[in-house]
CSV table of C-alpha atoms in Angstrom, one decimal:
chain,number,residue,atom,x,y,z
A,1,UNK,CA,-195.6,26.6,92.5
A,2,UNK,CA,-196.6,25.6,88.8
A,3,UNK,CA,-198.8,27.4,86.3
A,4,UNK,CA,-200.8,24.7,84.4
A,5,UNK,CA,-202.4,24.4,81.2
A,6,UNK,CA,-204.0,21.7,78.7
A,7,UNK,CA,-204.1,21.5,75.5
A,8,UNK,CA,-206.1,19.5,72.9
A,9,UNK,CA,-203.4,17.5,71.1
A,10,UNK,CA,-202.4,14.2,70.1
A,11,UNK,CA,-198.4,13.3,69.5
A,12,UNK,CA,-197.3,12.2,65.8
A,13,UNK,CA,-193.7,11.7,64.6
A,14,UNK,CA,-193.7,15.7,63.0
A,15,UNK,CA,-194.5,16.8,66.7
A,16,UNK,CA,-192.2,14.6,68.5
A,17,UNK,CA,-189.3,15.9,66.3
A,18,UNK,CA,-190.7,19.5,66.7
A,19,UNK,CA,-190.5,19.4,70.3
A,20,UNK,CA,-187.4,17.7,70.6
A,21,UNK,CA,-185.6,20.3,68.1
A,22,UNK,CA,-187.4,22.8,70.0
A,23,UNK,CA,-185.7,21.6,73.7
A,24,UNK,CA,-182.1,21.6,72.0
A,25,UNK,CA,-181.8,25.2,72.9
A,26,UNK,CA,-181.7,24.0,76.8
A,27,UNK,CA,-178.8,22.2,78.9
A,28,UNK,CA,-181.2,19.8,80.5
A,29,UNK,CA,-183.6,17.6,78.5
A,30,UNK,CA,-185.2,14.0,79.5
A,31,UNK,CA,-188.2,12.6,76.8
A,32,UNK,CA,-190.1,9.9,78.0
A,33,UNK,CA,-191.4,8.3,75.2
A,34,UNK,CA,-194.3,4.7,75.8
A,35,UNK,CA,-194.2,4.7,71.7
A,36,UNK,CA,-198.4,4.3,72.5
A,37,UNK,CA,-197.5,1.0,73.7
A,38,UNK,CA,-200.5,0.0,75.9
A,39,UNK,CA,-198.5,-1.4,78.7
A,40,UNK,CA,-200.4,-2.8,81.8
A,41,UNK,CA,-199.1,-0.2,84.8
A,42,UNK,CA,-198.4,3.3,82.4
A,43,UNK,CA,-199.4,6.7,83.2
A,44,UNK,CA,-198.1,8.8,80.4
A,45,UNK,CA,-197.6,8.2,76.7
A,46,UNK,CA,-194.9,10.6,76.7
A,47,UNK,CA,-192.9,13.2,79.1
A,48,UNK,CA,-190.7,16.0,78.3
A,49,UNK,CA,-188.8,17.8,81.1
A,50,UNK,CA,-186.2,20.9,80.3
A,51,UNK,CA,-184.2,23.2,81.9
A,52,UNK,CA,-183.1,22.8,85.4
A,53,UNK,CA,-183.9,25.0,88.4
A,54,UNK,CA,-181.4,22.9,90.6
A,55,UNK,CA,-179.4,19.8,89.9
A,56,UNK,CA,-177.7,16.9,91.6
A,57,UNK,CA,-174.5,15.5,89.9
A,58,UNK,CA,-172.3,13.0,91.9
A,59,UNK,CA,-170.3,10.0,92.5
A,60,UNK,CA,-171.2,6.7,94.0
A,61,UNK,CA,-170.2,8.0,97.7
A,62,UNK,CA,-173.2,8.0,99.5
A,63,UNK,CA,-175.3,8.9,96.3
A,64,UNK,CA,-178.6,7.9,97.4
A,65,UNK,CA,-178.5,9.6,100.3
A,66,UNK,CA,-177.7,12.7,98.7
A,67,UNK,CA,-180.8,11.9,96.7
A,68,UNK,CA,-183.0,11.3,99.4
A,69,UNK,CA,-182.2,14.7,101.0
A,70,UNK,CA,-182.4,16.4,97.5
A,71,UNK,CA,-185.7,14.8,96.5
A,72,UNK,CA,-186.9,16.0,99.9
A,73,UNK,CA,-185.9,19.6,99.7
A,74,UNK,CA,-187.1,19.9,96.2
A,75,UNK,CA,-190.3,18.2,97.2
A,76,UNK,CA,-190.9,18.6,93.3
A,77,UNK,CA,-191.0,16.3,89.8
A,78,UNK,CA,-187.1,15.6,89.8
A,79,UNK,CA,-185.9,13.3,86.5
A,80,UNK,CA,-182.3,12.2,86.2
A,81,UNK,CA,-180.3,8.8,85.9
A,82,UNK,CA,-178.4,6.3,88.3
A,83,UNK,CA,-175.7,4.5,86.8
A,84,UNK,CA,-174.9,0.6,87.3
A,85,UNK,CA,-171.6,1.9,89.3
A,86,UNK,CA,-173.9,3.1,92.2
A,87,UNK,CA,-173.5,-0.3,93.3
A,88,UNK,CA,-170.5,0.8,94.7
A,89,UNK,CA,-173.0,2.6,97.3
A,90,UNK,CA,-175.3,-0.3,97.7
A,91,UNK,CA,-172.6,-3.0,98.3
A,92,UNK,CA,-168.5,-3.4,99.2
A,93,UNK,CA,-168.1,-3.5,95.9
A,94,UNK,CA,-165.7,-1.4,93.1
A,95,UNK,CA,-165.4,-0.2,89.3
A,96,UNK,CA,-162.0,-0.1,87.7
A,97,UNK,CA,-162.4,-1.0,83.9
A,98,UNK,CA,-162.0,1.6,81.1
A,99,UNK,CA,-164.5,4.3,81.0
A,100,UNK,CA,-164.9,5.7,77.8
A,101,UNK,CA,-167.8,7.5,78.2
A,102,UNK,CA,-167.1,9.2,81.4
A,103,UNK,CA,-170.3,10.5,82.3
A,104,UNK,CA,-171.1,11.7,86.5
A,105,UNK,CA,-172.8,8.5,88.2
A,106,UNK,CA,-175.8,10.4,89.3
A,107,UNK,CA,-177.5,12.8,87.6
A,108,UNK,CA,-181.0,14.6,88.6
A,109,UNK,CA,-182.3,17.6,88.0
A,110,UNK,CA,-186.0,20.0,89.4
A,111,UNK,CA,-187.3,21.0,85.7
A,112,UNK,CA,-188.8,24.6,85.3
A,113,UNK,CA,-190.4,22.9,82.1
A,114,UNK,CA,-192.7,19.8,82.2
A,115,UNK,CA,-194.9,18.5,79.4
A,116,UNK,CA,-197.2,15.3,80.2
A,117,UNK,CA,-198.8,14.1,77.6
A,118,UNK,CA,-201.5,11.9,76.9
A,119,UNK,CA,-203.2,10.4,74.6
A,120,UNK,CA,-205.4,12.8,73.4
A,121,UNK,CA,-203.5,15.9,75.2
A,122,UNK,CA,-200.5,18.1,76.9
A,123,UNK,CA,-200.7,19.2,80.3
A,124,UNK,CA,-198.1,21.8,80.3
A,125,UNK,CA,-196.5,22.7,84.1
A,126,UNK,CA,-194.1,25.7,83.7
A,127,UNK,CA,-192.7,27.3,87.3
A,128,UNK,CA,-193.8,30.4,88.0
A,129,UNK,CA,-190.8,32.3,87.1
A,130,UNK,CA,-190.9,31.3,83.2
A,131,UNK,CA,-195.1,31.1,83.4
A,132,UNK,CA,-194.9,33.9,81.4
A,133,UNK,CA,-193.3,31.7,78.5
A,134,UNK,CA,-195.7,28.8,78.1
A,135,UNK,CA,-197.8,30.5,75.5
A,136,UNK,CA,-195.1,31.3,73.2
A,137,UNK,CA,-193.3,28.5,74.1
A,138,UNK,CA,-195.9,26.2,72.8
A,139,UNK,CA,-196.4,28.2,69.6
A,140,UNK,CA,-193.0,28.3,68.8
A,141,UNK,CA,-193.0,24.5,69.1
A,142,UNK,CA,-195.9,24.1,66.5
A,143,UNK,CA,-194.5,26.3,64.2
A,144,UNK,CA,-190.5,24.9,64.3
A,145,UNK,CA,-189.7,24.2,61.2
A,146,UNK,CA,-187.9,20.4,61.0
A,147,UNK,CA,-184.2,21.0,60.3
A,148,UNK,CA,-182.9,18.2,57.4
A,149,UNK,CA,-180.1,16.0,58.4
A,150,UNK,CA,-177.0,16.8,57.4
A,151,UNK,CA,-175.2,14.1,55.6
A,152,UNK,CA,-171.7,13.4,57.3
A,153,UNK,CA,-169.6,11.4,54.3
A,154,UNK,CA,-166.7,10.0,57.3
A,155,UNK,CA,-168.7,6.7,58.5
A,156,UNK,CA,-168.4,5.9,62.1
A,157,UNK,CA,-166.1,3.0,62.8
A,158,UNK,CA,-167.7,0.6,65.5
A,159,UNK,CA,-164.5,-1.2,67.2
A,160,UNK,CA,-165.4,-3.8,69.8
A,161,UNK,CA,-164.1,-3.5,73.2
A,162,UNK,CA,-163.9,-7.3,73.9
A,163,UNK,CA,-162.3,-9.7,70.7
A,164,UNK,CA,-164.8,-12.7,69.6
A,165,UNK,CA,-162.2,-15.0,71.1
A,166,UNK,CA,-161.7,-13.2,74.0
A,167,UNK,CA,-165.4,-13.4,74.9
A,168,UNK,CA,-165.7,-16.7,74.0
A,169,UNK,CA,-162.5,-17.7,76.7
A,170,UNK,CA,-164.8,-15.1,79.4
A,171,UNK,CA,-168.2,-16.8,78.2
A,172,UNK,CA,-165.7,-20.1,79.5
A,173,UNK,CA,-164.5,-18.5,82.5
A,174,UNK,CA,-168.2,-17.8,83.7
A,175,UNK,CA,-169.1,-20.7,83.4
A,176,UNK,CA,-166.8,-22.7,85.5
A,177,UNK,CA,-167.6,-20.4,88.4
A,178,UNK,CA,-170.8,-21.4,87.8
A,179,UNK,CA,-170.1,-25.3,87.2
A,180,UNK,CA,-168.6,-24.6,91.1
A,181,UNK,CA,-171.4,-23.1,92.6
A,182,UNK,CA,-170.5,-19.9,92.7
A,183,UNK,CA,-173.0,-18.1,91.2
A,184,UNK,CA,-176.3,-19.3,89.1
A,185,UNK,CA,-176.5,-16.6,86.7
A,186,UNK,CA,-174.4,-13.9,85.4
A,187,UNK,CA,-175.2,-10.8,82.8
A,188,UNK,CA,-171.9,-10.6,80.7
A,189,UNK,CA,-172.0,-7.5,78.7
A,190,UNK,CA,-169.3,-6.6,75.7
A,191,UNK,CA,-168.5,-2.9,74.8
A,192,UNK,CA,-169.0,-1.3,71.2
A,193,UNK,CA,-167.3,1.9,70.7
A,194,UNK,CA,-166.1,4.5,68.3
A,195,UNK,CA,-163.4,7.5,69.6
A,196,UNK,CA,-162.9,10.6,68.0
A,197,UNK,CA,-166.5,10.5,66.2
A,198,UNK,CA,-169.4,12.7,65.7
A,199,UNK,CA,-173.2,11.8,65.7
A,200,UNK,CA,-176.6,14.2,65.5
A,201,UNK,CA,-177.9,13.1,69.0
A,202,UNK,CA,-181.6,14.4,68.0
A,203,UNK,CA,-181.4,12.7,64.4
A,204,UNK,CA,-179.5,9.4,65.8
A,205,UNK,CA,-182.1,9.2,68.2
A,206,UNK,CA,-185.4,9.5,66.0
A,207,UNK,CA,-183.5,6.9,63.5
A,208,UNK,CA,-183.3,4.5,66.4
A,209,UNK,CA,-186.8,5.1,68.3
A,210,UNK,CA,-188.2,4.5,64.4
A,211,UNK,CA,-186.9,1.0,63.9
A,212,UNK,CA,-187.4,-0.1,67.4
A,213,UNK,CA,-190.9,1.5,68.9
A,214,UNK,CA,-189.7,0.2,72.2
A,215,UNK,CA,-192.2,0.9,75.4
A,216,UNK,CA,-189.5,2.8,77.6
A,217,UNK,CA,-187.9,5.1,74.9
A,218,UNK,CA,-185.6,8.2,76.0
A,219,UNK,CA,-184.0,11.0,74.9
A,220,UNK,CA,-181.6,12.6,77.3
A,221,UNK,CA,-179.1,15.8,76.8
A,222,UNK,CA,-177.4,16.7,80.2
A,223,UNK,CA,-174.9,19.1,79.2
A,224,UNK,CA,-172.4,17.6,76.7
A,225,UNK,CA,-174.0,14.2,77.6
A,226,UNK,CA,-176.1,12.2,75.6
A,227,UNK,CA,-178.2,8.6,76.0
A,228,UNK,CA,-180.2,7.8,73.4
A,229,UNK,CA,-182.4,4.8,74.1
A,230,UNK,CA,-185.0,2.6,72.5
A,231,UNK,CA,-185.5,0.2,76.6
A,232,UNK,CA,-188.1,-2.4,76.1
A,233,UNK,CA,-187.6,-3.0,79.8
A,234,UNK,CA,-188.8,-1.3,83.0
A,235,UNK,CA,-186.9,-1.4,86.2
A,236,UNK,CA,-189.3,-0.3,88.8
A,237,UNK,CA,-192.4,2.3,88.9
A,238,UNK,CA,-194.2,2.9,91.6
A,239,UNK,CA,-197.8,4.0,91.9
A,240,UNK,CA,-199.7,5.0,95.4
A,241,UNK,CA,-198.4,2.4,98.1
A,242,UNK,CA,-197.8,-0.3,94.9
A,243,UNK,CA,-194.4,-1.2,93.5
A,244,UNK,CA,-194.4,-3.1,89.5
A,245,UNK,CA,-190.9,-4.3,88.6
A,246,UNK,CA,-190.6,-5.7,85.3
A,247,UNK,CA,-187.5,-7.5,84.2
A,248,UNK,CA,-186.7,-9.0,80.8
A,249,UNK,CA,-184.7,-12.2,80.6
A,250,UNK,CA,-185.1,-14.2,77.5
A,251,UNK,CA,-185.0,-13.2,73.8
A,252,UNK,CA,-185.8,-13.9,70.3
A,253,UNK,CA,-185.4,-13.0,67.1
A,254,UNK,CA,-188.2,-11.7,64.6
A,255,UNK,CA,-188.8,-13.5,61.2
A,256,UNK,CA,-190.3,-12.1,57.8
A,257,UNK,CA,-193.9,-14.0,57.7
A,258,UNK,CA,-196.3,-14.6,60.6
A,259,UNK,CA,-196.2,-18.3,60.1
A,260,UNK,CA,-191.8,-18.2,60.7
A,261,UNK,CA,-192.4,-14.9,63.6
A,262,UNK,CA,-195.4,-17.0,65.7
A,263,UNK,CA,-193.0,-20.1,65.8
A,264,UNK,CA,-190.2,-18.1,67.0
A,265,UNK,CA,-192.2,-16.8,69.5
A,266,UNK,CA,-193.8,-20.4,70.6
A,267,UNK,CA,-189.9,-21.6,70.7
A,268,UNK,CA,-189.0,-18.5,73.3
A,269,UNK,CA,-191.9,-19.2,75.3
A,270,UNK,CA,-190.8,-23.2,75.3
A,271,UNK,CA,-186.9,-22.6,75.9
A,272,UNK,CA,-185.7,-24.1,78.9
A,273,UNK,CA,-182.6,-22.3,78.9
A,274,UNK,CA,-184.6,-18.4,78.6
A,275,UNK,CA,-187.7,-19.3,81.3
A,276,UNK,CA,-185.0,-20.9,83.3
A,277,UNK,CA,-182.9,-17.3,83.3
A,278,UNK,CA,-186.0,-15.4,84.2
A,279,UNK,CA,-187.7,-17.0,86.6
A,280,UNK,CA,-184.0,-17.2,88.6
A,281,UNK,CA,-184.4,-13.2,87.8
A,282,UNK,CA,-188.0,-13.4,89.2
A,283,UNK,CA,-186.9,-15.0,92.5
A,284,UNK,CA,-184.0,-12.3,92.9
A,285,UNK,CA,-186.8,-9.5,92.4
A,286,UNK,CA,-189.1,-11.3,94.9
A,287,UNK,CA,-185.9,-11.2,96.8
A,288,UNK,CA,-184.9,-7.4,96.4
A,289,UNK,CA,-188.8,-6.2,97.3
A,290,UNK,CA,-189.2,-8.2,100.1
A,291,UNK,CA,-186.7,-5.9,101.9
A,292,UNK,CA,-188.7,-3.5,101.5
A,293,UNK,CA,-192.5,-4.3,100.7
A,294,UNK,CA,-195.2,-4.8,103.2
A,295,UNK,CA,-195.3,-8.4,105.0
A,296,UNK,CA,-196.8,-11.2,102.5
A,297,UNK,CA,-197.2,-8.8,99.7
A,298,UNK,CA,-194.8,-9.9,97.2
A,299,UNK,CA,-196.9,-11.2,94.5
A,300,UNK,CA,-195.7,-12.2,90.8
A,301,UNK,CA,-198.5,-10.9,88.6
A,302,UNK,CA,-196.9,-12.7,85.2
A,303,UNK,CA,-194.6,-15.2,85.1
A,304,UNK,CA,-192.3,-15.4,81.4
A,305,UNK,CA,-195.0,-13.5,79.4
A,306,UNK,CA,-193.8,-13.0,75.8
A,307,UNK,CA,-193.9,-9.6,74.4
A,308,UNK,CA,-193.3,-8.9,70.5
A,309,UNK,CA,-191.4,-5.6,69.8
A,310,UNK,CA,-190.4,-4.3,65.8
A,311,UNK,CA,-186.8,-5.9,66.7
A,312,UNK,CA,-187.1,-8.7,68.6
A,313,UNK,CA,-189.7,-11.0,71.0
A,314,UNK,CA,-188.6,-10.6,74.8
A,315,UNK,CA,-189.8,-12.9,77.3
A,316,UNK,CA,-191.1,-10.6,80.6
A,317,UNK,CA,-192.0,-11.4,84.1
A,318,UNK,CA,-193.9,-8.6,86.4
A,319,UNK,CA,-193.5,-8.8,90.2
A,320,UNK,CA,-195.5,-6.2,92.5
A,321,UNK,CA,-195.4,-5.4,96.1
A,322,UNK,CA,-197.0,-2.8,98.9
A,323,UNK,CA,-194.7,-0.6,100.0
A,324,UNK,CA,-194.7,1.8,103.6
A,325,UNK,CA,-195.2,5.3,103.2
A,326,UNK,CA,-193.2,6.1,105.5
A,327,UNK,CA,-190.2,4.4,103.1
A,328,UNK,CA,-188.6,7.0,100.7
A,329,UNK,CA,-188.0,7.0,96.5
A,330,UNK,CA,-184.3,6.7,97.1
A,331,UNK,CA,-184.7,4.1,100.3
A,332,UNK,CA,-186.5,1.8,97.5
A,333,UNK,CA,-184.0,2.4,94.7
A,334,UNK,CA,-181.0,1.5,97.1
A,335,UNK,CA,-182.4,-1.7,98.0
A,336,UNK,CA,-183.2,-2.9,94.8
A,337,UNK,CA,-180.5,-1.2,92.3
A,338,UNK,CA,-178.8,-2.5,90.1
A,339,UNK,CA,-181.9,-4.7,88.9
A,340,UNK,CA,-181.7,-8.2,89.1
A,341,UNK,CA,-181.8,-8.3,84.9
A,342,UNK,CA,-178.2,-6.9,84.6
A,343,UNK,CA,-176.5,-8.2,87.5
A,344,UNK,CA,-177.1,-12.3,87.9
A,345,UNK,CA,-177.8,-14.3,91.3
A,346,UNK,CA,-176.9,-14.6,94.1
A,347,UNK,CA,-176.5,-11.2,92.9
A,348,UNK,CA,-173.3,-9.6,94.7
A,349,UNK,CA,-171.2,-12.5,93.7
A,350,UNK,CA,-172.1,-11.8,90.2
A,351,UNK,CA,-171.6,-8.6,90.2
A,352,UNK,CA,-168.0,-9.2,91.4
A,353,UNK,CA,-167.5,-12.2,88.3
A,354,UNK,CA,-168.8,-8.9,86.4
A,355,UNK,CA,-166.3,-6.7,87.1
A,356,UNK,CA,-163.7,-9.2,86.8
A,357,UNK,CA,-164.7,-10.4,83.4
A,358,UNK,CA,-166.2,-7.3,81.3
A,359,UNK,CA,-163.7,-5.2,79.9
A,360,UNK,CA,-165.4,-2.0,80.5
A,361,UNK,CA,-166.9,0.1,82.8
A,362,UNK,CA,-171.0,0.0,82.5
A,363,UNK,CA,-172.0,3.5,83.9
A,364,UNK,CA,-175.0,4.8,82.7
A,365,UNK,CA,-175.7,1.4,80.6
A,366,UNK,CA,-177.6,-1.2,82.2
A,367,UNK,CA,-178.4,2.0,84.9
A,368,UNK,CA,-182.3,3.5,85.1
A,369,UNK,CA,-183.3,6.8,83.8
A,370,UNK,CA,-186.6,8.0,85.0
A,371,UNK,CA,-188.5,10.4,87.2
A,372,UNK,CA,-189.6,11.0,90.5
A,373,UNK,CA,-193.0,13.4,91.6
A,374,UNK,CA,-194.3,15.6,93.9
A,375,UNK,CA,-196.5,12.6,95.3
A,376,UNK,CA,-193.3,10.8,95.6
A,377,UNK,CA,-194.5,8.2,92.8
A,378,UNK,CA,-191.8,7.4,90.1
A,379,UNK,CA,-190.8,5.3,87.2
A,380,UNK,CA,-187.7,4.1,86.0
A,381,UNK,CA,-186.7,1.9,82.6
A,382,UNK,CA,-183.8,0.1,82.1
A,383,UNK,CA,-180.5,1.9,80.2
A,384,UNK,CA,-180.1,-1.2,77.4
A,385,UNK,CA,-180.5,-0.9,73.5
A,386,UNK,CA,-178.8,2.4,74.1
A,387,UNK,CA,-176.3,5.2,72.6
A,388,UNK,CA,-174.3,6.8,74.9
A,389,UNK,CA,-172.7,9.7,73.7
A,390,UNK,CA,-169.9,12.3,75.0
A,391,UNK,CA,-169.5,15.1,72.7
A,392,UNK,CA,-167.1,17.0,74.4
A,393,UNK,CA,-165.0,13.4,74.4
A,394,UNK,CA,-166.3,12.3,70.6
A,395,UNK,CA,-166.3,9.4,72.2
A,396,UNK,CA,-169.8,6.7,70.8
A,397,UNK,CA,-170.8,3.9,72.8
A,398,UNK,CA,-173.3,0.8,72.9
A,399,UNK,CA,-173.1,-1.9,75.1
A,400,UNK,CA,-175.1,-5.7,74.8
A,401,UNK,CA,-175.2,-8.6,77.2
A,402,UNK,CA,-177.2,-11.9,78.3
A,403,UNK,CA,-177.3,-13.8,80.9
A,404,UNK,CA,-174.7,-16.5,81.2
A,405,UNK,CA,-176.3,-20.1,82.6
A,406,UNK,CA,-175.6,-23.7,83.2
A,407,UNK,CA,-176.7,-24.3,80.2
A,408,UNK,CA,-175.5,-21.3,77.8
A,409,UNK,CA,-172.7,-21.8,75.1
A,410,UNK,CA,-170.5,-18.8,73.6
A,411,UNK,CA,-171.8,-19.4,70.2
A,412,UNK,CA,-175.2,-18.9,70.9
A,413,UNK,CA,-174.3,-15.8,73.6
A,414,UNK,CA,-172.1,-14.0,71.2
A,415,UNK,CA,-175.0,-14.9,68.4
A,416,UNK,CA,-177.7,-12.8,70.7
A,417,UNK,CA,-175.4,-10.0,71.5
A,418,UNK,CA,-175.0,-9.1,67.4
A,419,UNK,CA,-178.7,-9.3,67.7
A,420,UNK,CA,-179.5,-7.0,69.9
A,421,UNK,CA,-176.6,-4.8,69.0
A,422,UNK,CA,-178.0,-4.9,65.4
A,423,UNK,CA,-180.6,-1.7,65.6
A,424,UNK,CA,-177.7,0.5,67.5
A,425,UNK,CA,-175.2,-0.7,64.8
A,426,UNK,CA,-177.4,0.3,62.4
A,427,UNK,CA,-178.2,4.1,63.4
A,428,UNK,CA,-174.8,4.6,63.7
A,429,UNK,CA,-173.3,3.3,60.7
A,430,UNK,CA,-175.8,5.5,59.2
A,431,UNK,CA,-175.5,8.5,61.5
């Protein structure tokens, strides 16, 4: 059971800070931040969940059924992360490139602490066992007083996992398999890194949600373990009997005047090359929900809609279905994980060219981090534009990719991936 109370408030940058600085004092912390984007399909503009009851940390061995029993014996909000290597549990499939990062492949824990809030308020859910902490708790929180960052003078040195020429011969490689018919689409990803380094998660993290305002923001401490996110993309939410998946193929950069930016967008929205990669996503979606979704209820509610975000444009599809009650959170996340936007089509095959061509091991990156409740609704975003970070390890790293077509060259590929790796770059070179 969960003591409730609501609070007249409404979140600004000092607050968000506060509360964040505020939750470093627990092991367990996952903030869920929309950025007051006024996304079609969102519930909260922001959620923060601390200190775990219970947890579940695991491999890829039969992970989502280990979720599926713990979700039901919790029968409570659970949040938590599934890494891309889960695949290993959907499909015959393996992972055996470097992992640097080295973080568990499933992660979820029952919060004693919840705070939804909205746009004018906090509903605060403490357990009954720390109900008698909510009061103070809250004060506390509006009183904090904002610790300054502490200037570190050694720089952190970004090396790149994969050599421009090496990616360029990969960019090749990918494309011969799919010049044979092997695969239509494959999301090649490249590895940037930095060993024996140390970043302020909190203040890295603010930096980054500040220049990028993305929809599907997140702040996550498990432990020693760190992701620090600015996702413009959802992976699935669901809502009642309805599933929304939302993938992202197809990006642009901004430009300095509204006359240069607009064009840039009407080129995005034009490009033969970027609708063709997302609509080949949309199909796979379709694909992935019809295994599960009521008979004739696949529906695609927007097909290559453009969406303008403070870093980039991205071109988005949604696709929705009716689901079963009687068909479980983790029933629904195995049969559509990993999302179609990371992995390629016909997806298994790409996966495979995946793991024979990136030099590193994904894990949490191009995963989901997200939540399920009580009412066995959830919502899940996409792990890209993200810092993962292993303090025990001192061990920084960001990953980019696109998706690799018939009609993609390595020049304009490796040209997208300094893009989007631009706003990570920056926090970091500046941490």
């Amino acid at each position: 059971m969960r003591a409730y109370k609501t609070i007249s408030i409404k979140l600004n940058s000092a607050l968000i800070e506060r509360i964040l600085q505020w939750a470093q004092q627990f092991e367990e912390v996952i903030w869920l931040d929309s950025n007051s984007h006024n996304q079609k399909h969102s519930n909260y503009n922001a959620i923060l969940a601390v200190d775990a009851l219970t947890v579940l940390k695991t491999d890829a061995h039969q992970a989502f059924e280990q979720l599926d029993e713990y979700q039901r014996l919790t029968n409570d909000w659970i949040f938590g992360y599934l890494s891309y290597d889960l695949k290993n549990d959907v499909e015959l499939l393996n992972s055996k490139n470097a992992d640097g990062v080295a973080f568990p492949e499933l992660y979820f824990f029952q919060p004693k602490k919840i705070f939804l809030f909205s746009e004018n308020e906090v509903t605060l859910q403490y357990m009954n066992m720390v109900d008698d902490e909510l009061e103070s708790d809250w004060e506390e929180i509006l009183n904090i007083e904002i610790e300054k960052a502490v200037v570190n003078d050694d720089k952190v040195k970004i090396r790149l996992r994969t050599s421009k020429d090496s990616y360029y011969e990969k960019i090749e490689g990918i494309l011969n398999h799919i010049n044979r018919g092997d695969i239509y689409e494959a999301n090649f990803c490249q590895e940037f890194f930095a060993e024996n380094t140390s970043i302020n998660p909190l203040k890295s993290f603010l930096h980054l949600n500040e220049i990028s305002r993305p929809p599907f923001a997140t702040f996550l401490k498990l432990e020693s373990n760190y992701a620090l996110s600015a996702s413009p993309e959802r992976y699935i939410k669901k809502v009642g009997s309805k599933l929304i998946s939302q993938p992202i193929k197809g990006t642009a950069k901004r430009a300095a005047t509204l006359e240069e930016d607009e064009l840039l967008k009407q080129q995005l929205e034009q490009d033969p090359k970027e609708r063709s990669e997302n609509i080949m996503i949309t199909d796979l979606v379709r694909n992935d929900l019809s295994k599960i979704a009521a008979k004739g209820s696949v529906t695609v509610e927007e097909l290559c809609g453009i969406y303008t975000f403070d870093q980039v444009h991205q071109m988005i599809s949604t696709i929705t279905c009716e689901v079963p009650a009687s068909i479980s959170p983790a029933t629904i996340l195995k049969n559509t994980f990993p999302m179609g936007s990371m992995t390629g089509a016909p997806k298994v095959r790409a996966m495979q060219l995946i793991e024979e061509f990136e030099d590193a091991k994904r894990g949490m990156y191009s995963g989901a981090i997200g939540y399920i409740s009580p009412e066995n609704d959830f919502d899940f975003n996409v792990v890209i534009r993200s810092i993962l970070y292993n303090e025990l390890k001192k061990y920084v790293s960001f990953s980019v990719g696109g998706a690799i077509t018939a009609l993609s060259t390595a020049e304009g590929e490796y040209a997208e991936c300094l893009l989007k790796a631009k706003a990570m770059r920056e926090v970091l070179e500046n941490a």
